[in-house]
CSV table of C-alpha atoms and ligand atoms in Angstrom, one decimal:
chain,number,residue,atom,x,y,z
A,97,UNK,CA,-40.9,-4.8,-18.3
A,98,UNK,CA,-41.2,-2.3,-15.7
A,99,UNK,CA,-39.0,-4.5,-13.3
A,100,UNK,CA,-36.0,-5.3,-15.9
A,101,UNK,CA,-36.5,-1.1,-16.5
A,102,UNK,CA,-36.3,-0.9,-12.6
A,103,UNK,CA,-33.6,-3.0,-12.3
A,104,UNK,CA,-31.6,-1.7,-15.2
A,105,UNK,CA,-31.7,2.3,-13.7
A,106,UNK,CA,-30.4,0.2,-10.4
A,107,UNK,CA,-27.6,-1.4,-12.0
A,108,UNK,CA,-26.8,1.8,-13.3
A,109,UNK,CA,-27.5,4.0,-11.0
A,110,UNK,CA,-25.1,1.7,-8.5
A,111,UNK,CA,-22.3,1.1,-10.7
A,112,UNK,CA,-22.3,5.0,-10.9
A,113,UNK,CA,-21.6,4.9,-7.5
A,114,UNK,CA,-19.0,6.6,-5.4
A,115,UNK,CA,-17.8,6.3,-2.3
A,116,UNK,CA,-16.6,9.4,-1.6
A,117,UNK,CA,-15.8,9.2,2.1
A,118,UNK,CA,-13.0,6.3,2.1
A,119,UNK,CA,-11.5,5.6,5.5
A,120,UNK,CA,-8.2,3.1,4.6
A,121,UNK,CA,-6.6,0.7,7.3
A,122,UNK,CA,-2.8,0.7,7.5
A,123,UNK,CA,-1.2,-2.1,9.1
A,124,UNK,CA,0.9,-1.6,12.2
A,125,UNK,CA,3.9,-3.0,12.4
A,126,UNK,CA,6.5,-4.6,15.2
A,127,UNK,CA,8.6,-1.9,17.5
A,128,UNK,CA,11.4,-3.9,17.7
A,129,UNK,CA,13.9,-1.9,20.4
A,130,UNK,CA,10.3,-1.5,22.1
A,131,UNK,CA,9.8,0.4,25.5
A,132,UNK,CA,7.4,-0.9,28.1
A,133,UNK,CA,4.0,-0.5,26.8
A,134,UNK,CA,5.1,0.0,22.9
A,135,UNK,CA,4.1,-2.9,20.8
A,136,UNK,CA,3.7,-1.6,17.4
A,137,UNK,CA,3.6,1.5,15.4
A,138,UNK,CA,2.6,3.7,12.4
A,139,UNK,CA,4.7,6.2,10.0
A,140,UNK,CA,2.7,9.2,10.0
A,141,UNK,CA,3.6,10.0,6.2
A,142,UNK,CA,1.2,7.2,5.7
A,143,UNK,CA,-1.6,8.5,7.1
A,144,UNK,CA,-0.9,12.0,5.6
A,145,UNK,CA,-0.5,10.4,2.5
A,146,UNK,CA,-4.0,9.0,2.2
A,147,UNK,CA,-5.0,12.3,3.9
A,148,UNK,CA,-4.0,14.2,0.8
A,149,UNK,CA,-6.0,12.2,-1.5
A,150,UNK,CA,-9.1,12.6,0.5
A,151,UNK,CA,-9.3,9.5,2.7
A,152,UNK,CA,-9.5,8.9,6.2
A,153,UNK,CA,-7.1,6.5,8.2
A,154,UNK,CA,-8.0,3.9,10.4
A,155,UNK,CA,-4.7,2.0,12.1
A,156,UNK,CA,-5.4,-1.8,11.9
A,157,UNK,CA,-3.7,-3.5,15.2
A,158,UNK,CA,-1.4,-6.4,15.2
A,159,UNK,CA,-2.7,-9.4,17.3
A,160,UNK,CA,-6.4,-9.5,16.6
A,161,UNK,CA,-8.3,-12.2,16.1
A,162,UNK,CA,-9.5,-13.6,12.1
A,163,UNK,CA,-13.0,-12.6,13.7
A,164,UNK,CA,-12.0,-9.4,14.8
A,165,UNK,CA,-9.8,-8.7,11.6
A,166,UNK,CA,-12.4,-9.6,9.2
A,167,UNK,CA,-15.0,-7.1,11.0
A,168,UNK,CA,-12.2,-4.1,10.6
A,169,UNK,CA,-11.9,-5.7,7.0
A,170,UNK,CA,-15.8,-5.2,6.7
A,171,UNK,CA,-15.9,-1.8,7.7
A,172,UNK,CA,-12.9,0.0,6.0
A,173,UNK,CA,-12.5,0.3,1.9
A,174,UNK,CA,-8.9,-0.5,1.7
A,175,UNK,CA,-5.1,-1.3,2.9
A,176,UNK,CA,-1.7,-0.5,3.2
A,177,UNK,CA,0.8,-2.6,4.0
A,178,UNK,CA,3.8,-0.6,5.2
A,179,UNK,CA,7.0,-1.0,5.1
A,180,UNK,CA,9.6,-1.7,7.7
A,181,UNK,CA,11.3,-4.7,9.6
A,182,UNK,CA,9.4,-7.4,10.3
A,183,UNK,CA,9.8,-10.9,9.3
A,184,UNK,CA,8.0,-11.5,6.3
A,185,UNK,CA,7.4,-15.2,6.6
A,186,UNK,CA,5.9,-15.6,9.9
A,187,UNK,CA,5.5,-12.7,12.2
A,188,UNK,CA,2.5,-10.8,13.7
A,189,UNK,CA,2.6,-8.4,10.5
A,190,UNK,CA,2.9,-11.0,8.4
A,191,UNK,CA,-0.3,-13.0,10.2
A,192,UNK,CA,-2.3,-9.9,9.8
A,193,UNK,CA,-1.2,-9.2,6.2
A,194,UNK,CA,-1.9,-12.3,5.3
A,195,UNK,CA,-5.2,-12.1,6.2
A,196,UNK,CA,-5.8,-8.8,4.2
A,197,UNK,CA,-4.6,-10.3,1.3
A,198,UNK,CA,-7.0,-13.7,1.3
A,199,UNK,CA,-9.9,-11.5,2.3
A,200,UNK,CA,-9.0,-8.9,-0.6
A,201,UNK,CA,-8.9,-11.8,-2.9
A,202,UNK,CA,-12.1,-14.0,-1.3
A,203,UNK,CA,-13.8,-10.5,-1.8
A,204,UNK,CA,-13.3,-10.0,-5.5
A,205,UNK,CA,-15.3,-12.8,-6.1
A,206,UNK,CA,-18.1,-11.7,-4.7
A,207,UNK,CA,-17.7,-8.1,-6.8
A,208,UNK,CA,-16.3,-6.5,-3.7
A,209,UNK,CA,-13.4,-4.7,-4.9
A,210,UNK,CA,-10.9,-4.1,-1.9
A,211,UNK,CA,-7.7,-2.3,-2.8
A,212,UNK,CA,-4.4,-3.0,-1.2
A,213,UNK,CA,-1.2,-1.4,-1.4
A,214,UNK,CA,2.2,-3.0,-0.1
A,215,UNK,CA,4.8,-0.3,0.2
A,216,UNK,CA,8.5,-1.7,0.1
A,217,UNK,CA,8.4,-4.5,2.8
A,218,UNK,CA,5.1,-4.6,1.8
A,219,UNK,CA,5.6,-5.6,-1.8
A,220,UNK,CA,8.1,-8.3,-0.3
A,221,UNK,CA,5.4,-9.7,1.8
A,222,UNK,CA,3.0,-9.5,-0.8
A,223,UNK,CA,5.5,-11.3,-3.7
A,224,UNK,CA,5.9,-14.0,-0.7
A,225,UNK,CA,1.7,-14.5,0.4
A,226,UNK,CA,1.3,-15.1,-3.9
A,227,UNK,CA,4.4,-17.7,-3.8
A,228,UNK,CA,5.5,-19.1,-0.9
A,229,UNK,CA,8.8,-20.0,-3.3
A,230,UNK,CA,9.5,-16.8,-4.2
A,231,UNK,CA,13.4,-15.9,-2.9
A,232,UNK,CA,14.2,-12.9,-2.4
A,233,UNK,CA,18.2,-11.7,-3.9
A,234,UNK,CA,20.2,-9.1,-1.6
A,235,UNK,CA,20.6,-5.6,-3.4
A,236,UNK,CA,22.4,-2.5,-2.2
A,237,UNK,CA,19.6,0.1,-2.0
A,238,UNK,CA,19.5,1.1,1.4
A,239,UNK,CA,18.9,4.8,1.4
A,240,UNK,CA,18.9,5.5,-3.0
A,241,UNK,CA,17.1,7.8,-5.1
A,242,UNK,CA,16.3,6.6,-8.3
A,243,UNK,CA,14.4,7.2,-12.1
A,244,UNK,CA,12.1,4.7,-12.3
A,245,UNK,CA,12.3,2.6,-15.7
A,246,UNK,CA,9.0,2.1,-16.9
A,247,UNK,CA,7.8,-1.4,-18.8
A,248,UNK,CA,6.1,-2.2,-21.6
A,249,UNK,CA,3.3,-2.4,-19.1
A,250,UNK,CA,3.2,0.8,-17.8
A,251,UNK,CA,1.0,2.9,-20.1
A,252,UNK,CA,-1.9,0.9,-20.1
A,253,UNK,CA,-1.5,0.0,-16.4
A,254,UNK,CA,-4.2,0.8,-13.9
A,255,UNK,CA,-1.5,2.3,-11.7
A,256,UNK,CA,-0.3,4.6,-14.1
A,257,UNK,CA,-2.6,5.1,-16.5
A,258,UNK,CA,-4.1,9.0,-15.0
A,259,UNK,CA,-0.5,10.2,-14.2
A,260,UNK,CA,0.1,13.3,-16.4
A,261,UNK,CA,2.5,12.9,-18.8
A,262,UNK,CA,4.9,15.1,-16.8
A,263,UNK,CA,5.0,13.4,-14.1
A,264,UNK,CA,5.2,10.0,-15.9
A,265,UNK,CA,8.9,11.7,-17.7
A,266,UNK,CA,10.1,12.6,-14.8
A,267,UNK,CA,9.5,9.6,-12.8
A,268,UNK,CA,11.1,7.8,-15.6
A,269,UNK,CA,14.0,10.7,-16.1
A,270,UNK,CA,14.8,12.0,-12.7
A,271,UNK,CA,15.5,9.9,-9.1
A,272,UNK,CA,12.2,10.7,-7.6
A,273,UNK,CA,11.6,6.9,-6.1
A,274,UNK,CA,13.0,6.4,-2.6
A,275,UNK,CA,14.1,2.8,-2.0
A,276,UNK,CA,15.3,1.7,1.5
A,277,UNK,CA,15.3,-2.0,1.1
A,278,UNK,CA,18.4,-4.6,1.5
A,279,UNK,CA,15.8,-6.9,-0.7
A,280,UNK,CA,14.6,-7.0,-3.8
A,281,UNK,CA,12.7,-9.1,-6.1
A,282,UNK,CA,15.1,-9.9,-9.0
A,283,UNK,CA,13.6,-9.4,-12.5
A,284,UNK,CA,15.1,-13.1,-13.2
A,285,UNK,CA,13.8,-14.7,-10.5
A,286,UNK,CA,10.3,-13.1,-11.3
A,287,UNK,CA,10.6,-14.1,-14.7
A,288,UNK,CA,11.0,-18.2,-13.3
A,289,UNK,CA,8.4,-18.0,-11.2
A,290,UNK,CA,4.6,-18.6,-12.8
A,291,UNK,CA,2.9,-17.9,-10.0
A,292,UNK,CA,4.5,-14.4,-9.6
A,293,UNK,CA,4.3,-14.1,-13.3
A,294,UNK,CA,0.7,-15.0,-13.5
A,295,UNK,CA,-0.4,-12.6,-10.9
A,296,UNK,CA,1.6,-9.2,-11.2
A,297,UNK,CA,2.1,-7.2,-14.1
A,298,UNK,CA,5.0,-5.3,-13.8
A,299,UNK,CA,5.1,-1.4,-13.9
A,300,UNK,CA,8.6,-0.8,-13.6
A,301,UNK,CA,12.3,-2.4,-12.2
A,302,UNK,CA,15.4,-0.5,-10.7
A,303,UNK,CA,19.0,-2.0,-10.7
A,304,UNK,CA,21.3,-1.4,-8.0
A,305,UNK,CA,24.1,-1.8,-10.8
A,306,UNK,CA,24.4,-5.5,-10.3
A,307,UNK,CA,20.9,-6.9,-10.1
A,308,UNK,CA,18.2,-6.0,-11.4
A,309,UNK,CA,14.4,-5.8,-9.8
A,310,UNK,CA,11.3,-5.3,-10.0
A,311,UNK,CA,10.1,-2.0,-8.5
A,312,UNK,CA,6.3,-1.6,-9.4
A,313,UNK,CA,3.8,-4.2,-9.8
A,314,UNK,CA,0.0,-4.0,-10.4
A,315,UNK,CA,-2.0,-7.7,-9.8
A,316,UNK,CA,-4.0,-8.6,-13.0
A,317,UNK,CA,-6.9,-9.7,-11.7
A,318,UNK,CA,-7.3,-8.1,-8.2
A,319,UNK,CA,-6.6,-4.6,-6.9
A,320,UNK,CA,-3.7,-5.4,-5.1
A,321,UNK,CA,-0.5,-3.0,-6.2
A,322,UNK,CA,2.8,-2.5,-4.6
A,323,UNK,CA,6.1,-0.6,-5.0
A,324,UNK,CA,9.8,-1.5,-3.5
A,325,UNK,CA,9.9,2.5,-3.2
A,326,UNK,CA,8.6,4.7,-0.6
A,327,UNK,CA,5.8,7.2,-2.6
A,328,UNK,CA,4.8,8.8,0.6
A,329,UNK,CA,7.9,9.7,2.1
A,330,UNK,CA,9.0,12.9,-0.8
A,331,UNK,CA,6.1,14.9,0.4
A,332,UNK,CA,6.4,14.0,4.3
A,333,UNK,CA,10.2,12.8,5.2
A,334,UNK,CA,12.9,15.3,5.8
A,335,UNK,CA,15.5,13.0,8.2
A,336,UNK,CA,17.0,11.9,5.4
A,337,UNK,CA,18.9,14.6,3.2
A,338,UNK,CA,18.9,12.3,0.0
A,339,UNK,CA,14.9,12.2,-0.3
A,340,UNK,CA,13.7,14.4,-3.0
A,341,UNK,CA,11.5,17.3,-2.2
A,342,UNK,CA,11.3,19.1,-5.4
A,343,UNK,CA,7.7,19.6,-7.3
A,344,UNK,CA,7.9,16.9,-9.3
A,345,UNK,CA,8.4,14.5,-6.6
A,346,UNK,CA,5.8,16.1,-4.2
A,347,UNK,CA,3.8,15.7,-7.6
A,348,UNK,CA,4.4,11.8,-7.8
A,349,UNK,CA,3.8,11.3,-4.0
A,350,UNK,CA,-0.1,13.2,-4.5
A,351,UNK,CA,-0.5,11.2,-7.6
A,352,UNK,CA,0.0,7.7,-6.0
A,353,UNK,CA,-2.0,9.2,-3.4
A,354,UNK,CA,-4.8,9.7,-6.1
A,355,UNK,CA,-4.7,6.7,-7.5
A,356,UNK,CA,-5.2,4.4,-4.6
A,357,UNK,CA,-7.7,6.3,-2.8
A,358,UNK,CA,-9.6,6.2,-5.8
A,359,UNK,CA,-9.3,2.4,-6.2
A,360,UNK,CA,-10.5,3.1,-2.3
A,361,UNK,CA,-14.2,4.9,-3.3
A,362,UNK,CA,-14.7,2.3,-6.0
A,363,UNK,CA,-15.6,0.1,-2.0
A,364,UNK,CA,-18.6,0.6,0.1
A,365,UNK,CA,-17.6,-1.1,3.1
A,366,UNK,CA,-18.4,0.5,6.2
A,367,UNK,CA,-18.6,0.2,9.8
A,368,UNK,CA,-21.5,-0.9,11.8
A,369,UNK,CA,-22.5,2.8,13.6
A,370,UNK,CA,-21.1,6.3,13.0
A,371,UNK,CA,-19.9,6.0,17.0
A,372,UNK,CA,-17.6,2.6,15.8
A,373,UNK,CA,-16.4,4.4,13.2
A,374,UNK,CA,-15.3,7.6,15.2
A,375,UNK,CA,-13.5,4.9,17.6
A,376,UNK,CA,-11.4,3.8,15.1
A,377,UNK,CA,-10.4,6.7,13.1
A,378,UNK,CA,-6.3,7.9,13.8
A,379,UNK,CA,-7.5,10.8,14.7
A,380,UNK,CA,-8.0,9.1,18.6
A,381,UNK,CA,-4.5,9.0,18.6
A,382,UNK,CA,-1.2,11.1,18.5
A,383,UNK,CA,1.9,11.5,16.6
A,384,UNK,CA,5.1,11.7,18.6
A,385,UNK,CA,8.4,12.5,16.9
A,386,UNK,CA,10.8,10.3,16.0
A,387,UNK,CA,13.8,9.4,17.8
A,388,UNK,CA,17.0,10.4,16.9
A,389,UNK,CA,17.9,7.7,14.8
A,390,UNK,CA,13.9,7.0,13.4
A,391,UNK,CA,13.5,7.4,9.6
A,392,UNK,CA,10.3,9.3,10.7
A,393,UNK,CA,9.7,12.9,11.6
A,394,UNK,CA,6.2,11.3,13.5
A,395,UNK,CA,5.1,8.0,14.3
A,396,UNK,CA,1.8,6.6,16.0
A,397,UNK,CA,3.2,4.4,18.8
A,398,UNK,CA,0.0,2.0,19.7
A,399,UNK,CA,0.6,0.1,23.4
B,293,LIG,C1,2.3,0.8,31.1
B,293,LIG,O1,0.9,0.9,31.1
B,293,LIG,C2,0.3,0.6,32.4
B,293,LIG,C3,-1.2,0.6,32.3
B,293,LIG,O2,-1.7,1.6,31.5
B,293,LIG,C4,0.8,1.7,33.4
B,293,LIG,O3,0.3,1.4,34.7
B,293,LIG,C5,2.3,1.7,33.5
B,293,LIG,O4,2.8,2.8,34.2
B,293,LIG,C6,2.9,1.9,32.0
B,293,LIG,N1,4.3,1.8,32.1
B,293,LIG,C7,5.2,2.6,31.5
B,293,LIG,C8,6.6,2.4,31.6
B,293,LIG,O5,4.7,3.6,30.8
B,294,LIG,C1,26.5,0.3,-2.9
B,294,LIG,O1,26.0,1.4,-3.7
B,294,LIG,C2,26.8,2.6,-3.3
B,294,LIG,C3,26.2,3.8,-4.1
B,294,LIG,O2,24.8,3.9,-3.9
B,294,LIG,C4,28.2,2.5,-3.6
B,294,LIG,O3,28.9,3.6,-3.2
B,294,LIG,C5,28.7,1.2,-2.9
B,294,LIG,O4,30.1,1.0,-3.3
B,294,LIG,C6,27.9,0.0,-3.2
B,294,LIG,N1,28.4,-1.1,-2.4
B,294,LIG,C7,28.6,-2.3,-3.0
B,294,LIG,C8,29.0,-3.4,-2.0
B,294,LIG,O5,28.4,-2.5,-4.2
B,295,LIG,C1,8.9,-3.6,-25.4
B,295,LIG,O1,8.5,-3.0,-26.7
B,295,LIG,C2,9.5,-2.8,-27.6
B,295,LIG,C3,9.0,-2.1,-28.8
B,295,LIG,O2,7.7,-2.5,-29.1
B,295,LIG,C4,10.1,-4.2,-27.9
B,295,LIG,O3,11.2,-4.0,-28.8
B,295,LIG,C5,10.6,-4.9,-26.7
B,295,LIG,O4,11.0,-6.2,-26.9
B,295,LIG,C6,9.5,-5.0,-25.6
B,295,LIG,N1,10.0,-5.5,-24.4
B,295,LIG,C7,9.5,-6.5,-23.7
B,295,LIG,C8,10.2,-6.9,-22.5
B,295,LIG,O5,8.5,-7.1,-24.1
């Protein structure tokens, strides 16, 4: 009796649990008109983005090995996969991704709950890892605003579900969402495929006028969640002059910065020694600015 009571307070006591220091990976990705000594590199609205909601950043590098990859995956409490323009059926982002996503998944059975976020080439590599079949349809959104329009979905969504009501109208009222993509997943070919349907809910779609796609998904089973729109770039892009800055869409960049580091301190991974974990924090490295021609204002540049 004094055991089960033991056990019980346990239970409890660790499914009260917090982990309130999260340190995310995000995934570098391919330079491709690289210089000597660039290989791959880093959006800095990323980082500041999990910054905001209280999370630490550590940048996971391309070309490691599964060993290697599943120790980072052992040590940090979440992913993003970011977006940009690499080859999302073989390539060295799409190796590494891949391997995120098959450790997120092996993890959930085991009651490890790793979250990961694919951010527009990132919900494209994602759609492709869950169905090799998927095909992608060619829509003109390359450098849009748009309102988001919600699904039947959306309210009782994990996602979505803690957004004030506010912010939810004016996501779904004003063109807060910032979509550079020449892809999209359409809403017909989601609807043909089981294996997409199975896996994703979906949050919300966006039409370029012609076709319609799906813009927000949330897995049903794992915490795996995505969006064909950029939140972190209202709070932290300017080169653009179409991004929106107002309050309501610094608001919607915080709040999906809320959400997922949240989904983040539900993880206690960590790493091995306080020393390893000060090694791999972003903070050993430095932003430079973006090029002329970069959508960033800074970028980590990793050799
Ligand atoms: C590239 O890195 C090597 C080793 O750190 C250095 O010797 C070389 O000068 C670098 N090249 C350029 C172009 O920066
Ligand atoms: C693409 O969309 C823009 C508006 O965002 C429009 O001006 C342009 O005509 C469209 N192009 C095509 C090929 O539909
Ligand atoms: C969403 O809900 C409305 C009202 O309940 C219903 O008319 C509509 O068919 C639903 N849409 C989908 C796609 O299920």
């Amino acid at each position: 009796m004094l055991f089960f009571c033991i056990s019980l307070t346990y239970l409890f006591y660790c499914s009260a649990q917090r982990n309130d220091h999260p340190i995310i990976g995000i995934l570098a990705q391919e330079i491709f008109d690289a210089k000597p000594n660039q290989t791959s590199y880093i959006g800095a609205s990323h980082v500041k983005f999990l910054e905001s909601g209280g999370a630490r950043v550590v940048p996971v590098m391309l070309d490691q090995t599964l060993e290697e990859y599943k120790r980072v995956f052992n040590s940090i409490n979440g992913i993003i996969l970011p977006g940009g323009r690499s080859n999302i059926y073989s390539s060295r982002f799409q190796r590494a991704g891949q391997i995120f996503y098959e450790l997120a998944i092996e993890a959930k059975s085991r009651g490890d709950h790793f979250p990961v976020f694919g951010t527009c080439l990132g919900i494209e590599l994602l759609f492709v890892l869950t169905s090799p079949k998927t095909e992608l349809s060619l829509t003109n959104t390359t450098g849009v605003i748009l309102p988001l329009t919600f699904t039947n979905e959306t309210k009782g969504s994990r996602m979505f579900r803690d957004f004030p009501a506010q912010v939810m109208e004016d996501l779904a009222t004003q063109p807060l969402s910032e979509h550079s993509h020449k892809w999209g997943l359409a809403l017909s070919t989601y609807n043909t495929n089981e294996e997409l349907k199975k896996f994703y809910k979906v949050l919300s779609t966006n039409t370029d006028g012609k076709v319609e796609f799906v813009s927000t998904v949330e897995a049903y089973d794992y915490p795996i969640y995505a969006t064909q729109w950029h939140a972190e770039k209202n709070a932290y892009e300017w080169r653009k002059p179409y991004i929106s800055h107002c309050p309501s869409a610094i608001k919607v960049t915080f709040h999906m910065a809320d959400f997922f580091v949240n989904e983040a301190r539900k993880n206690f991974h960590r790493f091995s020694s306080e020393k390893a974990e000060r090694r791999a924090l972003i903070y050993n490295y430095q932003t430079v600015l973006g090029s002329k021609t970069s959508p960033f204002e800074q970028l980590y540049i990793f050799p």
